[in-house]
PDB file of C-alpha atoms in Angstrom:
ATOM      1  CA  UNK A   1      29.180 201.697 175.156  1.00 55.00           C
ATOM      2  CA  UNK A   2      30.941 200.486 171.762  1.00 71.00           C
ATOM      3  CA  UNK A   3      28.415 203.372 170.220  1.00 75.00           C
ATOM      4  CA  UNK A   4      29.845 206.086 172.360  1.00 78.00           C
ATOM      5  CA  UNK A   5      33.217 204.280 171.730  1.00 77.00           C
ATOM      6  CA  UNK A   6      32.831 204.691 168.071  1.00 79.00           C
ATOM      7  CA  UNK A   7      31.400 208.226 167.556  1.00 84.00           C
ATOM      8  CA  UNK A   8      34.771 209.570 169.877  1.00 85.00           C
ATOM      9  CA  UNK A   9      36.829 207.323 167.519  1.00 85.00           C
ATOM     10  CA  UNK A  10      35.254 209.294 164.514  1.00 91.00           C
ATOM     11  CA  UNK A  11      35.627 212.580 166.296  1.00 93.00           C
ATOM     12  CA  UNK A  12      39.261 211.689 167.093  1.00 95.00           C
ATOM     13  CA  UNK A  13      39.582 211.199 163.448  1.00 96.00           C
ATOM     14  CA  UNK A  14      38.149 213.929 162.469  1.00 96.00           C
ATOM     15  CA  UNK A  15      40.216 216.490 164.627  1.00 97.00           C
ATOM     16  CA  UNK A  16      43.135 214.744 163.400  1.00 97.00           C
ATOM     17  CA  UNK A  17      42.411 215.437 159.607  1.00 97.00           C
ATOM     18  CA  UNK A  18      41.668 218.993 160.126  1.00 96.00           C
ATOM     19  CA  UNK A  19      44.644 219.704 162.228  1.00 97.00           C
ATOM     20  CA  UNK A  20      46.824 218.255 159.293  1.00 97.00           C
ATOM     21  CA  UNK A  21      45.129 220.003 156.892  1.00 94.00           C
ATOM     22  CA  UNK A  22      45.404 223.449 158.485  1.00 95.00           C
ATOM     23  CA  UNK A  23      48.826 222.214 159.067  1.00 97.00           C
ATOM     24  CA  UNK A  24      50.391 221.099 155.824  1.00 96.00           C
ATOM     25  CA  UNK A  25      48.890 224.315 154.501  1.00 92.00           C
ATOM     26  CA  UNK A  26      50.870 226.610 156.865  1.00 94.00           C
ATOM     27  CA  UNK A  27      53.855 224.446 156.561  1.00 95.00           C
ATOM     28  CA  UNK A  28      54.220 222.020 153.733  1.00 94.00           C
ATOM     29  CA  UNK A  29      53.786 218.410 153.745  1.00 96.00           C
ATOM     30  CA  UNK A  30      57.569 217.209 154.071  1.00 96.00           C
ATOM     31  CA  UNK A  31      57.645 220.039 157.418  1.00 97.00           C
ATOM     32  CA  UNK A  32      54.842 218.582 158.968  1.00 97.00           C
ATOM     33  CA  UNK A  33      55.335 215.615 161.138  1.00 97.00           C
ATOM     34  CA  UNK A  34      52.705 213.233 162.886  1.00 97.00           C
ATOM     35  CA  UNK A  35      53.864 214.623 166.294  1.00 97.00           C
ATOM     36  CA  UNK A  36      53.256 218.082 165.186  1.00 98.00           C
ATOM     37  CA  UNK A  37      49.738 217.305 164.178  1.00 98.00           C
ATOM     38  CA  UNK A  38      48.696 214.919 167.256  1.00 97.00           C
ATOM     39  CA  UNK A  39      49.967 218.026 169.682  1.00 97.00           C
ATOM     40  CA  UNK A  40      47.921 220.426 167.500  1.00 97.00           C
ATOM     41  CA  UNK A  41      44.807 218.311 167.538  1.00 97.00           C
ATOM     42  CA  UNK A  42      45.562 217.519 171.539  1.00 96.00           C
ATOM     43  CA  UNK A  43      46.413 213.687 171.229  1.00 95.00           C
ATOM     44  CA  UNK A  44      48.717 211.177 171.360  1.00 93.00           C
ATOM     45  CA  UNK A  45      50.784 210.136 168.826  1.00 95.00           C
ATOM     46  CA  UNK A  46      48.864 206.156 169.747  1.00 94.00           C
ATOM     47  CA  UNK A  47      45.404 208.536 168.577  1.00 94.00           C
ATOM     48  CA  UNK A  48      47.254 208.605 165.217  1.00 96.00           C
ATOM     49  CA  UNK A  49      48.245 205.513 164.771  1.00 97.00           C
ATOM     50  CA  UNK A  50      45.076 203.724 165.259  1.00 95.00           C
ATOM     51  CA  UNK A  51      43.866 205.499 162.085  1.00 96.00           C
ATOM     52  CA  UNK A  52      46.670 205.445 159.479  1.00 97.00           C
ATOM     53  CA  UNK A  53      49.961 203.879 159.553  1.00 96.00           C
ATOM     54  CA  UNK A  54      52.030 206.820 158.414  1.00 96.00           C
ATOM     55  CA  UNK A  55      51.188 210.303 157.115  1.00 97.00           C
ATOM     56  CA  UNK A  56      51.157 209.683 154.235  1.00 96.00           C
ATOM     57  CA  UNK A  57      48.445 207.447 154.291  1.00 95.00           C
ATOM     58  CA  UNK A  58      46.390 210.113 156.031  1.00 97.00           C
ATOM     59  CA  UNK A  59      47.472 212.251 153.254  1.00 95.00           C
ATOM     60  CA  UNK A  60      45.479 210.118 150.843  1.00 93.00           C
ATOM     61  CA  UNK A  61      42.668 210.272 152.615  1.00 93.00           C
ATOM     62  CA  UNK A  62      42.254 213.541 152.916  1.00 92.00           C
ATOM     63  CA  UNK A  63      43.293 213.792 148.929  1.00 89.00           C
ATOM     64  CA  UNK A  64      40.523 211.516 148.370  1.00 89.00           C
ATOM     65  CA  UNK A  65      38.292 213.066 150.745  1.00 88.00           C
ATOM     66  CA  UNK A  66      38.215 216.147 149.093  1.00 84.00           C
ATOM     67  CA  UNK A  67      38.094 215.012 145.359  1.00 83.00           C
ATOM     68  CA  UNK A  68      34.889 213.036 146.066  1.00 84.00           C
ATOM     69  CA  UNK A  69      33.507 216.103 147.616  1.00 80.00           C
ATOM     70  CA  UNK A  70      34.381 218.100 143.902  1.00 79.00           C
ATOM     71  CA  UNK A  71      33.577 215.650 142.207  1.00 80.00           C
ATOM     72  CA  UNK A  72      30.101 215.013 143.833  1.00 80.00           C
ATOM     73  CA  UNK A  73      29.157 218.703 142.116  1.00 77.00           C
ATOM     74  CA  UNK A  74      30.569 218.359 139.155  1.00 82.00           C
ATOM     75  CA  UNK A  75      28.931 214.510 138.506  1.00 82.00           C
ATOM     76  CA  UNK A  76      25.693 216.094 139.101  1.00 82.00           C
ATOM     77  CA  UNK A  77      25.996 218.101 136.057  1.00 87.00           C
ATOM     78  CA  UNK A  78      27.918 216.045 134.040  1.00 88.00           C
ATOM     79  CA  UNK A  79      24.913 213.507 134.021  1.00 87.00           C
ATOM     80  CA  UNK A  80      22.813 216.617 132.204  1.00 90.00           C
ATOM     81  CA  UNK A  81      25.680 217.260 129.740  1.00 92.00           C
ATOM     82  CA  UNK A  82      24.771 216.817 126.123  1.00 94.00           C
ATOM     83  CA  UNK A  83      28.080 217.561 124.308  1.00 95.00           C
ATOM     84  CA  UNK A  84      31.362 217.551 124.327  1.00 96.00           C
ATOM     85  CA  UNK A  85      31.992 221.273 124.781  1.00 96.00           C
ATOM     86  CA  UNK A  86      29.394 221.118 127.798  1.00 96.00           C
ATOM     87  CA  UNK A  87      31.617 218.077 129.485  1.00 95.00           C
ATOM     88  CA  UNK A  88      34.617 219.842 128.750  1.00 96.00           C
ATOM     89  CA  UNK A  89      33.311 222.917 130.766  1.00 95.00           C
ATOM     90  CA  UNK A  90      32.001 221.160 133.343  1.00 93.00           C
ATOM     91  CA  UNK A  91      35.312 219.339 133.864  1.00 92.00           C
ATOM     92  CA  UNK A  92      37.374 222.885 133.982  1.00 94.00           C
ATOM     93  CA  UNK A  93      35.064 223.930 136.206  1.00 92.00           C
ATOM     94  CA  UNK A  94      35.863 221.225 138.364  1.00 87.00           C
ATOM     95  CA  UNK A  95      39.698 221.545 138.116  1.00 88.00           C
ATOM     96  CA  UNK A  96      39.362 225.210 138.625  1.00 88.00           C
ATOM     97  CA  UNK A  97      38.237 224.501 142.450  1.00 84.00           C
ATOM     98  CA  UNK A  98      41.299 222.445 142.913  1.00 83.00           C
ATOM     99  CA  UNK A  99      43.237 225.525 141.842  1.00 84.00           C
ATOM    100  CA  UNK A 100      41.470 228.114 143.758  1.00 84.00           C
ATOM    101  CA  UNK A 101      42.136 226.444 146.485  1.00 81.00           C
ATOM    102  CA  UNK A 102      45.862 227.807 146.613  1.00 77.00           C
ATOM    103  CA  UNK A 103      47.501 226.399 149.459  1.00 82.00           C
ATOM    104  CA  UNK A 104      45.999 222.974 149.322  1.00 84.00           C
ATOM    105  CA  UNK A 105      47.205 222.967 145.432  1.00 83.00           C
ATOM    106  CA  UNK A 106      50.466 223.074 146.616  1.00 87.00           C
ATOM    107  CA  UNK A 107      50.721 220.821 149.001  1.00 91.00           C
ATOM    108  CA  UNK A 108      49.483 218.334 146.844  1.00 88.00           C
ATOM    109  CA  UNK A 109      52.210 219.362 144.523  1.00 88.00           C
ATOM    110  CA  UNK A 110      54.524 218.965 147.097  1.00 92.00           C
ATOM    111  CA  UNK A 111      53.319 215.334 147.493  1.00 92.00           C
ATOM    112  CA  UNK A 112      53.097 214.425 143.861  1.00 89.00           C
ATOM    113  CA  UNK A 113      56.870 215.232 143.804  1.00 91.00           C
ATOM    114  CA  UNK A 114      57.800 213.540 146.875  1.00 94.00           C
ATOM    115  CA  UNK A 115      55.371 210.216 145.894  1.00 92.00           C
ATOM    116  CA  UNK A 116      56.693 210.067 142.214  1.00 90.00           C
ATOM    117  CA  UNK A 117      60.310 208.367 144.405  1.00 93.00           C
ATOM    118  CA  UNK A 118      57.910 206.058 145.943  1.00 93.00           C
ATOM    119  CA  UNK A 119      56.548 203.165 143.865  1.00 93.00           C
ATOM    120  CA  UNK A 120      53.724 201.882 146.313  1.00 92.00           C
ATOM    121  CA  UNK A 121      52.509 205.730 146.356  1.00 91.00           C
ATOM    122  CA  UNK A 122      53.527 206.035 142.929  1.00 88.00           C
ATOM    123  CA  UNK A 123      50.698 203.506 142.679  1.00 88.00           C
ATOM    124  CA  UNK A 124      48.446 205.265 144.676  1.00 88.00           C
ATOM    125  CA  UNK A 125      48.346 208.444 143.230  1.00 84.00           C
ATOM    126  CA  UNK A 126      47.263 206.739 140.155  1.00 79.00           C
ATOM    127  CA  UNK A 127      44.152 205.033 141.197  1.00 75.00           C
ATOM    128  CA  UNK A 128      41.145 207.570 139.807  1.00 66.00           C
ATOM    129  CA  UNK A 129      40.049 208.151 143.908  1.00 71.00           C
ATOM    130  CA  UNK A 130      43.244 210.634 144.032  1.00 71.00           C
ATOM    131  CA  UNK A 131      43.289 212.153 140.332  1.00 72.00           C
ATOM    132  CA  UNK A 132      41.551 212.929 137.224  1.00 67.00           C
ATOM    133  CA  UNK A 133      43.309 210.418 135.168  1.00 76.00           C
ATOM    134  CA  UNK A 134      43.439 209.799 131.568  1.00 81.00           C
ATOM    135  CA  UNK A 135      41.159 206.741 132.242  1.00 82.00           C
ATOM    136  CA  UNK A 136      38.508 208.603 134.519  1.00 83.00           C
ATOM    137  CA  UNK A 137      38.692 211.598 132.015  1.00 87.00           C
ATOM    138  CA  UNK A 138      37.894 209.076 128.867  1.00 89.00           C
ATOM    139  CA  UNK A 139      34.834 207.607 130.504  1.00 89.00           C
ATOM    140  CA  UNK A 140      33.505 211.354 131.011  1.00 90.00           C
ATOM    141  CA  UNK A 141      33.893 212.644 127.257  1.00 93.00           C
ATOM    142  CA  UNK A 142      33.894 208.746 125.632  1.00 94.00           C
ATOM    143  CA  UNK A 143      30.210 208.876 124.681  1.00 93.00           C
ATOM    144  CA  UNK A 144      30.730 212.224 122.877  1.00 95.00           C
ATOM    145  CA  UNK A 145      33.665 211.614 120.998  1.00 96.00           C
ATOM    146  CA  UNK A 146      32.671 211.700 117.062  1.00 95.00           C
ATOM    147  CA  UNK A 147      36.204 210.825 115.537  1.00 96.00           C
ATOM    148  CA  UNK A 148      38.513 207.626 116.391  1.00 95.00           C
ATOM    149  CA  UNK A 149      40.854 210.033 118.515  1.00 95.00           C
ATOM    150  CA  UNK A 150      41.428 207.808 121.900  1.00 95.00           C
ATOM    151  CA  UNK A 151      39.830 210.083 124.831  1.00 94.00           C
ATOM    152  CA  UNK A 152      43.006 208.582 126.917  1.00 93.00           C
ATOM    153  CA  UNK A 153      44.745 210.532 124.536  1.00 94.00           C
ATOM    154  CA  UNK A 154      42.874 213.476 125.063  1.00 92.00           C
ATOM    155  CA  UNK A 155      42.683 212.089 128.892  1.00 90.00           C
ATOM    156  CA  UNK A 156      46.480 212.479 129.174  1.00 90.00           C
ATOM    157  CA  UNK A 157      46.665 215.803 127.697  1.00 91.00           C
ATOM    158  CA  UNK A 158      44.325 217.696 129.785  1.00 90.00           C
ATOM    159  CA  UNK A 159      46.229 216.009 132.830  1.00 87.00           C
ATOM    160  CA  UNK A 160      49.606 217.242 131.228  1.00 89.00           C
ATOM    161  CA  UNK A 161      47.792 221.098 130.861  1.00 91.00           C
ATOM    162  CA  UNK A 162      46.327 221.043 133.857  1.00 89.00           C
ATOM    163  CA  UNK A 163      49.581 219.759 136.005  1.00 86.00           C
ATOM    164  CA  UNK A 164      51.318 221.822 134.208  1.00 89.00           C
ATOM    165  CA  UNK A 165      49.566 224.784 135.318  1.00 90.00           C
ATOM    166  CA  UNK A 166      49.236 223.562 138.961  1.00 87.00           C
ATOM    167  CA  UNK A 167      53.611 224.060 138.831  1.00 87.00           C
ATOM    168  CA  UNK A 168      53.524 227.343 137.044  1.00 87.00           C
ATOM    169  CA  UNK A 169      51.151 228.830 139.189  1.00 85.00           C
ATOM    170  CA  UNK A 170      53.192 227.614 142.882  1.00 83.00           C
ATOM    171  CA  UNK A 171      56.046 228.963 140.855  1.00 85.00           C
ATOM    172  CA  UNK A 172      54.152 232.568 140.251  1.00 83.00           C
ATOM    173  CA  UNK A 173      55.277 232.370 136.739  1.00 82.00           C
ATOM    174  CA  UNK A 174      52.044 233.928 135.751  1.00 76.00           C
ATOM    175  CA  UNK A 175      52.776 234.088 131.791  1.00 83.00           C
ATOM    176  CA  UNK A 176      50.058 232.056 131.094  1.00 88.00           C
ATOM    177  CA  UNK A 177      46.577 232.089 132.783  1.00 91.00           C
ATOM    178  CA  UNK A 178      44.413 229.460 134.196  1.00 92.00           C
ATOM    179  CA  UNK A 179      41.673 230.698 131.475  1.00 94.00           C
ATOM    180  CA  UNK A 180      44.796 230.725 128.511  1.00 94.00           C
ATOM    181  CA  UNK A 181      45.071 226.411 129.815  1.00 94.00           C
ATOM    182  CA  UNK A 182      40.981 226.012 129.484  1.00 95.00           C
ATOM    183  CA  UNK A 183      40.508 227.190 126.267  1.00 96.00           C
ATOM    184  CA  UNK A 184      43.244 225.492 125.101  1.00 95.00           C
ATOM    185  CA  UNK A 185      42.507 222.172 126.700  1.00 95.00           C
ATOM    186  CA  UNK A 186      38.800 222.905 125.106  1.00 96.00           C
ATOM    187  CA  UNK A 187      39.726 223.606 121.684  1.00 96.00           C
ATOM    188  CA  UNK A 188      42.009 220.766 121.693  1.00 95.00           C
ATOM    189  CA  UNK A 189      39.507 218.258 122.547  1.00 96.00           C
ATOM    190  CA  UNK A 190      36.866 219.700 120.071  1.00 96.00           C
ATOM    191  CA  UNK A 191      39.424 219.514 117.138  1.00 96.00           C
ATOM    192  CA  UNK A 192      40.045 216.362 117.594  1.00 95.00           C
ATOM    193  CA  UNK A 193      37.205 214.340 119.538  1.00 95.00           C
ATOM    194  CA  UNK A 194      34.616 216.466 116.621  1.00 95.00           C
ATOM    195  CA  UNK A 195      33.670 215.517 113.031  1.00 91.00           C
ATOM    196  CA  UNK A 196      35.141 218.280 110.501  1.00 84.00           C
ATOM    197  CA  UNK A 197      32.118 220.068 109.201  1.00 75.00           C
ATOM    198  CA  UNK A 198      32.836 220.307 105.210  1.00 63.00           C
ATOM    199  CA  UNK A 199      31.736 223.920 104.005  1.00 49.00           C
TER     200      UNK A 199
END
């Protein structure tokens, strides 16, 4: 019975997340409400609540839920990497499926802005499960790093690029490309995390 129990619980769960998801992408994050997605999945707003204590907490999860699914491909070859141009490429390659994914890149926008007034999600967002921070990006390029440049450093401004991006592109902007941010980000970190080569 508490087998059966548990597998509908999961289920439940499961509905939920993918009616939010579909959701938020049709609508927004702040336009969604826990009502909205309960009716849409066909359960109570109790269903909800036995899960998360407030959307935004669901929000995270499915934030985290789909980084470790990225970044379950990308530490596959990352492990076979032997420089720092090959990490670097692997890690744009990641960040480029969190961009092609349109809508859910702006929804998470949409949350970034609406957490950074929030300290406890302000918090959140800046655990590694729910970014590529300039911590979780050091310990991917730290072993290939020639010079003393800090790979935080580097870290921080491959975050910067690639956030930046993220807003230009919801914007439509479309002066610079997604390729225009790579190369730069990649040059960046081999002129600085690179020995000079004297000719």
């Amino acid at each position: 019975m508490a087998r059966k129990q548990q597998e509908k619980s999961k289920q439940t769960k499961e509905e939920l997340i993918n009616s939010a998801e579909e959701l938020f992408g049709i609508n927004g994050y702040m336009a969604t409400t826990v009502a909205e997605i309960t009716t849409h999945a066909g359960y109570s707003k109790g269903s909800f609540y036995r899960h998360w204590v407030s959307k935004d907490k669901l929000f995270l999860e499915i934030v985290e839920n789909k980084l470790t699914a990225y970044r379950n491909s990308r530490d596959q070859r990352l492990d076979k990497a032997k420089s720092l141009a090959e990490v670097m490429h692997i890690i744009w390659d990641f960040l480029e499926v969190i961009v092609e994914d349109d809508n859910w890149a702006k929804v998470f926008l949409e949350f970034t802005v609406y957490a950074s007034r929030i300290q406890e999600l302000r918090d959140d967002l800046s655990l590694s499960q729910y970014r590529l921070s300039e911590k979780v990006f050091a310990n991917l390029v730290r072993k290939f790093i020639e010079t003393d440049y800090p790979p935080e450093k580097l870290g921080a401004f491959n975050t910067v690029l690639f956030e930046g991006f993220m807003v230009q592109n919801a914007l439509k902007t479309g002066f610079v490309s997604l390729k225009d941010v790579r190369e730069t980000a990649i040059s960046l970190a081999l002129a600085n995390g690179l020995k000079k080569i004297n000719s």
